[in-house]
Amino acid sequence: MALFNRKPTATTTATETPAVDPALAALTGTYTVDPAHSSIGFTVRHAMVTNVRGSFGEHEGTLVLDGTDPANSSASIDVKIASVDTGIADRDGHLVSGDFFDAEKFPLMTFRSTRAEQLGGEAYRITGDLTIKDVTRPLSIDLEFNGSATDVYGNERVGFEGSAEILRSDWGLTWNAALETGGVMVSDKVKLTFDISAIKAAAPQA
């Protein structure tokens, strides 16, 4: 299902407007990210030889989907930095300190979309502004639309999963330590991962 962009079919002439897919149009609405069934994580190389994985346990977000004109769709996410979890308390404490995120001064990491496009099939790209600490820079996230369904409680859901790569130094996260054998303790490149389930808000009563 082409969620973010639709192309004319072979039978559509240049002067015709493509028909709206009813299933796509039915997705139109505002969705709240369900943190209990969503995850926002990261992977970073440690000591040049292995990967450290972590996630942020507290986050909230909103998706606004327009099934009749998908280019008008948008997304916003707020992530609580202090909720970082790599499985080691000392490392988590270092990450929220002034050496890295400085969570006391900058408690949130935010993303606000500015553009959405279809790459082909169910693959999409969302572009927007990622803010970490006091730095805002553009970020593109490649996503896979996993579909929509009504759960056992009657909630209408949509699902996405995706990833992006950033250089943490672009956002002022520059702490590091040199290794005796050469190289550094923490790589600059970080892979971000997103697994999102969002619930459609009930339509307002007339």
PDB file of C-alpha atoms in Angstrom, residues 3-205:
ATOM      1  CA  LEU A   3       1.212   5.281   2.128  1.00  0.00           C
ATOM      2  CA  PHE A   4       3.293   8.394   1.464  1.00  0.00           C
ATOM      3  CA  ASN A   5       3.160   8.835  -2.293  1.00  0.00           C
ATOM      4  CA  ARG A   6       1.117   7.485  -5.166  1.00  0.00           C
ATOM      5  CA  LYS A   7       2.055   7.213  -8.826  1.00  0.00           C
ATOM      6  CA  PRO A   8      -0.406   7.163 -11.759  1.00  0.00           C
ATOM      7  CA  THR A   9      -1.289   3.712 -13.088  1.00  0.00           C
ATOM      8  CA  ALA A  10      -0.633   2.711 -16.671  1.00  0.00           C
ATOM      9  CA  THR A  11      -4.250   3.581 -17.583  1.00  0.00           C
ATOM     10  CA  THR A  12      -4.039   7.092 -16.077  1.00  0.00           C
ATOM     11  CA  THR A  13      -3.444   9.874 -18.593  1.00  0.00           C
ATOM     12  CA  ALA A  14      -1.344  12.924 -17.862  1.00  0.00           C
ATOM     13  CA  THR A  15      -4.485  15.049 -17.350  1.00  0.00           C
ATOM     14  CA  GLU A  16      -6.293  12.628 -15.047  1.00  0.00           C
ATOM     15  CA  THR A  17      -6.090  12.532 -11.272  1.00  0.00           C
ATOM     16  CA  PRO A  18      -5.309   9.040  -9.911  1.00  0.00           C
ATOM     17  CA  ALA A  19      -8.178   7.444  -8.015  1.00  0.00           C
ATOM     18  CA  VAL A  20      -7.721   7.312  -4.267  1.00  0.00           C
ATOM     19  CA  ASP A  21      -7.284   3.815  -2.872  1.00  0.00           C
ATOM     20  CA  PRO A  22     -10.129   3.347  -0.330  1.00  0.00           C
ATOM     21  CA  ALA A  23      -7.887   1.274   1.931  1.00  0.00           C
ATOM     22  CA  LEU A  24      -5.302   4.046   1.862  1.00  0.00           C
ATOM     23  CA  ALA A  25      -7.886   6.752   2.480  1.00  0.00           C
ATOM     24  CA  ALA A  26      -9.162   4.817   5.487  1.00  0.00           C
ATOM     25  CA  LEU A  27      -5.791   5.296   7.186  1.00  0.00           C
ATOM     26  CA  THR A  28      -6.273   9.061   7.321  1.00  0.00           C
ATOM     27  CA  GLY A  29      -6.153  10.352  10.878  1.00  0.00           C
ATOM     28  CA  THR A  30      -3.982  11.114  13.868  1.00  0.00           C
ATOM     29  CA  TYR A  31      -2.117   8.259  15.552  1.00  0.00           C
ATOM     30  CA  THR A  32      -0.401   8.100  18.923  1.00  0.00           C
ATOM     31  CA  VAL A  33       2.770   6.043  19.201  1.00  0.00           C
ATOM     32  CA  ASP A  34       2.229   3.147  21.626  1.00  0.00           C
ATOM     33  CA  PRO A  35       5.406   3.041  23.755  1.00  0.00           C
ATOM     34  CA  ALA A  36       4.537  -0.403  25.140  1.00  0.00           C
ATOM     35  CA  HIS A  37       4.780  -1.893  21.645  1.00  0.00           C
ATOM     36  CA  SER A  38       7.391   0.392  20.098  1.00  0.00           C
ATOM     37  CA  SER A  39      11.145   0.724  20.466  1.00  0.00           C
ATOM     38  CA  ILE A  40      13.771   3.319  19.609  1.00  0.00           C
ATOM     39  CA  GLY A  41      17.275   1.935  19.758  1.00  0.00           C
ATOM     40  CA  PHE A  42      20.861   2.420  18.675  1.00  0.00           C
ATOM     41  CA  THR A  43      24.008   0.459  17.889  1.00  0.00           C
ATOM     42  CA  VAL A  44      27.561   1.819  18.195  1.00  0.00           C
ATOM     43  CA  ARG A  45      30.976   0.207  17.777  1.00  0.00           C
ATOM     44  CA  HIS A  46      32.910  -0.178  21.048  1.00  0.00           C
ATOM     45  CA  ALA A  47      36.708  -0.516  21.308  1.00  0.00           C
ATOM     46  CA  MET A  48      36.868  -1.119  17.538  1.00  0.00           C
ATOM     47  CA  VAL A  49      35.882  -4.772  17.912  1.00  0.00           C
ATOM     48  CA  THR A  50      32.291  -5.159  19.069  1.00  0.00           C
ATOM     49  CA  ASN A  51      28.891  -3.446  19.077  1.00  0.00           C
ATOM     50  CA  VAL A  52      27.026  -1.964  22.021  1.00  0.00           C
ATOM     51  CA  ARG A  53      23.257  -1.835  21.688  1.00  0.00           C
ATOM     52  CA  GLY A  54      20.870   0.277  23.677  1.00  0.00           C
ATOM     53  CA  SER A  55      17.408   1.783  23.645  1.00  0.00           C
ATOM     54  CA  PHE A  56      15.367   4.617  25.095  1.00  0.00           C
ATOM     55  CA  GLY A  57      12.572   3.290  27.274  1.00  0.00           C
ATOM     56  CA  GLU A  58      10.511   6.487  27.477  1.00  0.00           C
ATOM     57  CA  HIS A  59       9.259   8.221  24.355  1.00  0.00           C
ATOM     58  CA  GLU A  60       6.095   9.618  22.875  1.00  0.00           C
ATOM     59  CA  GLY A  61       5.073  10.584  19.390  1.00  0.00           C
ATOM     60  CA  THR A  62       2.329  11.453  16.957  1.00  0.00           C
ATOM     61  CA  LEU A  63       1.752  10.449  13.340  1.00  0.00           C
ATOM     62  CA  VAL A  64      -0.642  12.397  11.150  1.00  0.00           C
ATOM     63  CA  LEU A  65      -1.486  10.335   8.073  1.00  0.00           C
ATOM     64  CA  ASP A  66      -3.357  11.717   5.068  1.00  0.00           C
ATOM     65  CA  GLY A  67      -4.441   8.838   2.881  1.00  0.00           C
ATOM     66  CA  THR A  68      -5.953  11.068   0.185  1.00  0.00           C
ATOM     67  CA  ASP A  69      -2.800  13.204  -0.136  1.00  0.00           C
ATOM     68  CA  PRO A  70       0.025  11.270   1.572  1.00  0.00           C
ATOM     69  CA  ALA A  71       2.569  14.039   1.051  1.00  0.00           C
ATOM     70  CA  ASN A  72       0.723  15.919   3.808  1.00  0.00           C
ATOM     71  CA  SER A  73       1.537  13.185   6.350  1.00  0.00           C
ATOM     72  CA  SER A  74       3.868  14.057   9.227  1.00  0.00           C
ATOM     73  CA  ALA A  75       5.554  12.591  12.282  1.00  0.00           C
ATOM     74  CA  SER A  76       6.920  13.915  15.565  1.00  0.00           C
ATOM     75  CA  ILE A  77       8.770  12.028  18.317  1.00  0.00           C
ATOM     76  CA  ASP A  78      10.091  13.098  21.724  1.00  0.00           C
ATOM     77  CA  VAL A  79      12.588  10.803  23.459  1.00  0.00           C
ATOM     78  CA  LYS A  80      13.524  11.102  27.134  1.00  0.00           C
ATOM     79  CA  ILE A  81      17.317  10.908  27.266  1.00  0.00           C
ATOM     80  CA  ALA A  82      17.428   9.775  30.913  1.00  0.00           C
ATOM     81  CA  SER A  83      15.618   6.572  29.900  1.00  0.00           C
ATOM     82  CA  VAL A  84      18.641   5.256  27.978  1.00  0.00           C
ATOM     83  CA  ASP A  85      19.345   1.589  28.713  1.00  0.00           C
ATOM     84  CA  THR A  86      22.374  -0.358  27.499  1.00  0.00           C
ATOM     85  CA  GLY A  87      22.150  -3.019  30.198  1.00  0.00           C
ATOM     86  CA  ILE A  88      25.014  -1.560  32.278  1.00  0.00           C
ATOM     87  CA  ALA A  89      24.105   1.124  34.825  1.00  0.00           C
ATOM     88  CA  ASP A  90      27.571   2.724  34.893  1.00  0.00           C
ATOM     89  CA  ARG A  91      27.588   3.105  31.121  1.00  0.00           C
ATOM     90  CA  ASP A  92      24.072   4.538  31.153  1.00  0.00           C
ATOM     91  CA  GLY A  93      25.180   7.038  33.799  1.00  0.00           C
ATOM     92  CA  HIS A  94      28.085   8.104  31.588  1.00  0.00           C
ATOM     93  CA  LEU A  95      25.788   8.550  28.587  1.00  0.00           C
ATOM     94  CA  VAL A  96      23.439  10.911  30.437  1.00  0.00           C
ATOM     95  CA  SER A  97      26.348  12.917  31.878  1.00  0.00           C
ATOM     96  CA  GLY A  98      27.908  16.058  30.427  1.00  0.00           C
ATOM     97  CA  ASP A  99      30.403  13.935  28.483  1.00  0.00           C
ATOM     98  CA  PHE A 100      27.588  12.820  26.191  1.00  0.00           C
ATOM     99  CA  PHE A 101      23.924  13.846  26.274  1.00  0.00           C
ATOM    100  CA  ASP A 102      23.935  16.090  29.371  1.00  0.00           C
ATOM    101  CA  ALA A 103      20.394  14.935  30.132  1.00  0.00           C
ATOM    102  CA  GLU A 104      19.921  17.287  33.065  1.00  0.00           C
ATOM    103  CA  LYS A 105      20.316  20.303  30.790  1.00  0.00           C
ATOM    104  CA  PHE A 106      18.901  18.740  27.614  1.00  0.00           C
ATOM    105  CA  PRO A 107      16.316  16.161  28.710  1.00  0.00           C
ATOM    106  CA  LEU A 108      14.793  15.443  25.296  1.00  0.00           C
ATOM    107  CA  MET A 109      15.870  14.274  21.865  1.00  0.00           C
ATOM    108  CA  THR A 110      13.276  15.288  19.259  1.00  0.00           C
ATOM    109  CA  PHE A 111      12.422  14.582  15.638  1.00  0.00           C
ATOM    110  CA  ARG A 112      10.031  16.657  13.501  1.00  0.00           C
ATOM    111  CA  SER A 113       9.398  15.493   9.948  1.00  0.00           C
ATOM    112  CA  THR A 114       9.452  17.872   6.991  1.00  0.00           C
ATOM    113  CA  ARG A 115       9.011  15.504   4.037  1.00  0.00           C
ATOM    114  CA  ALA A 116       7.837  11.983   3.167  1.00  0.00           C
ATOM    115  CA  GLU A 117       8.443   9.997  -0.014  1.00  0.00           C
ATOM    116  CA  GLN A 118       7.958   6.501  -1.410  1.00  0.00           C
ATOM    117  CA  LEU A 119      11.079   4.623  -2.490  1.00  0.00           C
ATOM    118  CA  GLY A 120       9.199   1.672  -3.967  1.00  0.00           C
ATOM    119  CA  GLY A 121       6.801  -0.979  -2.722  1.00  0.00           C
ATOM    120  CA  GLU A 122       6.406  -0.567   1.028  1.00  0.00           C
ATOM    121  CA  ALA A 123       9.714   1.279   1.432  1.00  0.00           C
ATOM    122  CA  TYR A 124       9.627   4.964   2.365  1.00  0.00           C
ATOM    123  CA  ARG A 125      11.894   7.746   3.506  1.00  0.00           C
ATOM    124  CA  ILE A 126      10.986  10.344   6.129  1.00  0.00           C
ATOM    125  CA  THR A 127      13.129  13.466   6.308  1.00  0.00           C
ATOM    126  CA  GLY A 128      13.042  15.922   9.162  1.00  0.00           C
ATOM    127  CA  ASP A 129      14.915  17.758  11.880  1.00  0.00           C
ATOM    128  CA  LEU A 130      16.655  15.805  14.649  1.00  0.00           C
ATOM    129  CA  THR A 131      17.564  17.821  17.744  1.00  0.00           C
ATOM    130  CA  ILE A 132      20.066  16.497  20.290  1.00  0.00           C
ATOM    131  CA  LYS A 133      21.296  18.815  23.024  1.00  0.00           C
ATOM    132  CA  ASP A 134      21.202  22.270  21.425  1.00  0.00           C
ATOM    133  CA  VAL A 135      21.964  21.104  17.866  1.00  0.00           C
ATOM    134  CA  THR A 136      19.355  20.608  15.136  1.00  0.00           C
ATOM    135  CA  ARG A 137      20.340  18.901  11.883  1.00  0.00           C
ATOM    136  CA  PRO A 138      18.444  17.160   9.065  1.00  0.00           C
ATOM    137  CA  LEU A 139      17.952  13.403   9.252  1.00  0.00           C
ATOM    138  CA  SER A 140      16.452  10.941   6.762  1.00  0.00           C
ATOM    139  CA  ILE A 141      14.972   7.697   8.083  1.00  0.00           C
ATOM    140  CA  ASP A 142      14.332   4.753   5.753  1.00  0.00           C
ATOM    141  CA  LEU A 143      11.136   2.973   6.768  1.00  0.00           C
ATOM    142  CA  GLU A 144       9.170  -0.142   5.926  1.00  0.00           C
ATOM    143  CA  PHE A 145       5.388   0.136   6.276  1.00  0.00           C
ATOM    144  CA  ASN A 146       4.319  -3.062   8.049  1.00  0.00           C
ATOM    145  CA  GLY A 147       0.605  -2.568   7.438  1.00  0.00           C
ATOM    146  CA  SER A 148      -2.494  -1.780   9.450  1.00  0.00           C
ATOM    147  CA  ALA A 149      -4.791  -3.877  11.641  1.00  0.00           C
ATOM    148  CA  THR A 150      -7.449  -3.710  14.315  1.00  0.00           C
ATOM    149  CA  ASP A 151      -6.206  -5.259  17.561  1.00  0.00           C
ATOM    150  CA  VAL A 152      -8.216  -7.366  20.033  1.00  0.00           C
ATOM    151  CA  TYR A 153      -9.236  -4.211  21.930  1.00  0.00           C
ATOM    152  CA  GLY A 154     -10.675  -2.559  18.830  1.00  0.00           C
ATOM    153  CA  ASN A 155      -7.745  -0.164  18.325  1.00  0.00           C
ATOM    154  CA  GLU A 156      -6.811   0.663  14.750  1.00  0.00           C
ATOM    155  CA  ARG A 157      -3.033   0.357  14.427  1.00  0.00           C
ATOM    156  CA  VAL A 158      -0.337   1.046  11.869  1.00  0.00           C
ATOM    157  CA  GLY A 159       3.210  -0.260  12.062  1.00  0.00           C
ATOM    158  CA  PHE A 160       6.592   0.891  10.752  1.00  0.00           C
ATOM    159  CA  GLU A 161      10.167  -0.202  11.182  1.00  0.00           C
ATOM    160  CA  GLY A 162      13.224   1.637   9.986  1.00  0.00           C
ATOM    161  CA  SER A 163      16.763   2.804  10.491  1.00  0.00           C
ATOM    162  CA  ALA A 164      19.194   5.639   9.908  1.00  0.00           C
ATOM    163  CA  GLU A 165      22.897   6.269  10.407  1.00  0.00           C
ATOM    164  CA  ILE A 166      24.351   9.419  11.919  1.00  0.00           C
ATOM    165  CA  LEU A 167      27.731  10.749  12.964  1.00  0.00           C
ATOM    166  CA  ARG A 168      27.294  11.635  16.630  1.00  0.00           C
ATOM    167  CA  SER A 169      29.921  14.371  16.320  1.00  0.00           C
ATOM    168  CA  ASP A 170      27.494  16.264  14.054  1.00  0.00           C
ATOM    169  CA  TRP A 171      25.348  16.770  17.167  1.00  0.00           C
ATOM    170  CA  GLY A 172      28.226  17.677  19.473  1.00  0.00           C
ATOM    171  CA  LEU A 173      28.631  14.205  21.003  1.00  0.00           C
ATOM    172  CA  THR A 174      32.403  14.104  20.716  1.00  0.00           C
ATOM    173  CA  TRP A 175      33.688  12.401  23.899  1.00  0.00           C
ATOM    174  CA  ASN A 176      36.170   9.593  23.236  1.00  0.00           C
ATOM    175  CA  ALA A 177      39.249   7.837  24.577  1.00  0.00           C
ATOM    176  CA  ALA A 178      42.265   6.596  22.628  1.00  0.00           C
ATOM    177  CA  LEU A 179      43.150   2.897  22.748  1.00  0.00           C
ATOM    178  CA  GLU A 180      46.726   1.742  23.353  1.00  0.00           C
ATOM    179  CA  THR A 181      46.518  -0.437  20.263  1.00  0.00           C
ATOM    180  CA  GLY A 182      45.248   2.415  18.110  1.00  0.00           C
ATOM    181  CA  GLY A 183      41.765   3.640  17.345  1.00  0.00           C
ATOM    182  CA  VAL A 184      39.212   4.971  19.798  1.00  0.00           C
ATOM    183  CA  MET A 185      36.825   3.638  22.429  1.00  0.00           C
ATOM    184  CA  VAL A 186      33.564   4.725  20.767  1.00  0.00           C
ATOM    185  CA  SER A 187      32.904   5.032  17.036  1.00  0.00           C
ATOM    186  CA  ASP A 188      31.550   8.237  15.571  1.00  0.00           C
ATOM    187  CA  LYS A 189      29.012   6.361  13.464  1.00  0.00           C
ATOM    188  CA  VAL A 190      25.777   5.375  15.222  1.00  0.00           C
ATOM    189  CA  LYS A 191      22.931   3.318  13.763  1.00  0.00           C
ATOM    190  CA  LEU A 192      19.453   4.328  14.921  1.00  0.00           C
ATOM    191  CA  THR A 193      16.585   1.834  14.772  1.00  0.00           C
ATOM    192  CA  PHE A 194      12.846   2.386  14.986  1.00  0.00           C
ATOM    193  CA  ASP A 195      10.043  -0.125  15.490  1.00  0.00           C
ATOM    194  CA  ILE A 196       6.800   1.807  15.778  1.00  0.00           C
ATOM    195  CA  SER A 197       3.229   0.766  16.521  1.00  0.00           C
ATOM    196  CA  ALA A 198       0.732   3.620  16.608  1.00  0.00           C
ATOM    197  CA  ILE A 199      -2.947   3.752  17.553  1.00  0.00           C
ATOM    198  CA  LYS A 200      -5.495   5.825  15.662  1.00  0.00           C
ATOM    199  CA  ALA A 201      -7.323   8.452  17.684  1.00  0.00           C
ATOM    200  CA  ALA A 202     -11.088   8.142  17.837  1.00  0.00           C
ATOM    201  CA  ALA A 203     -12.951  10.411  15.453  1.00  0.00           C
ATOM    202  CA  PRO A 204     -14.488  13.449  17.204  1.00  0.00           C
ATOM    203  CA  GLN A 205     -18.181  13.212  17.968  1.00  0.00           C
TER     204      GLN A 205
END
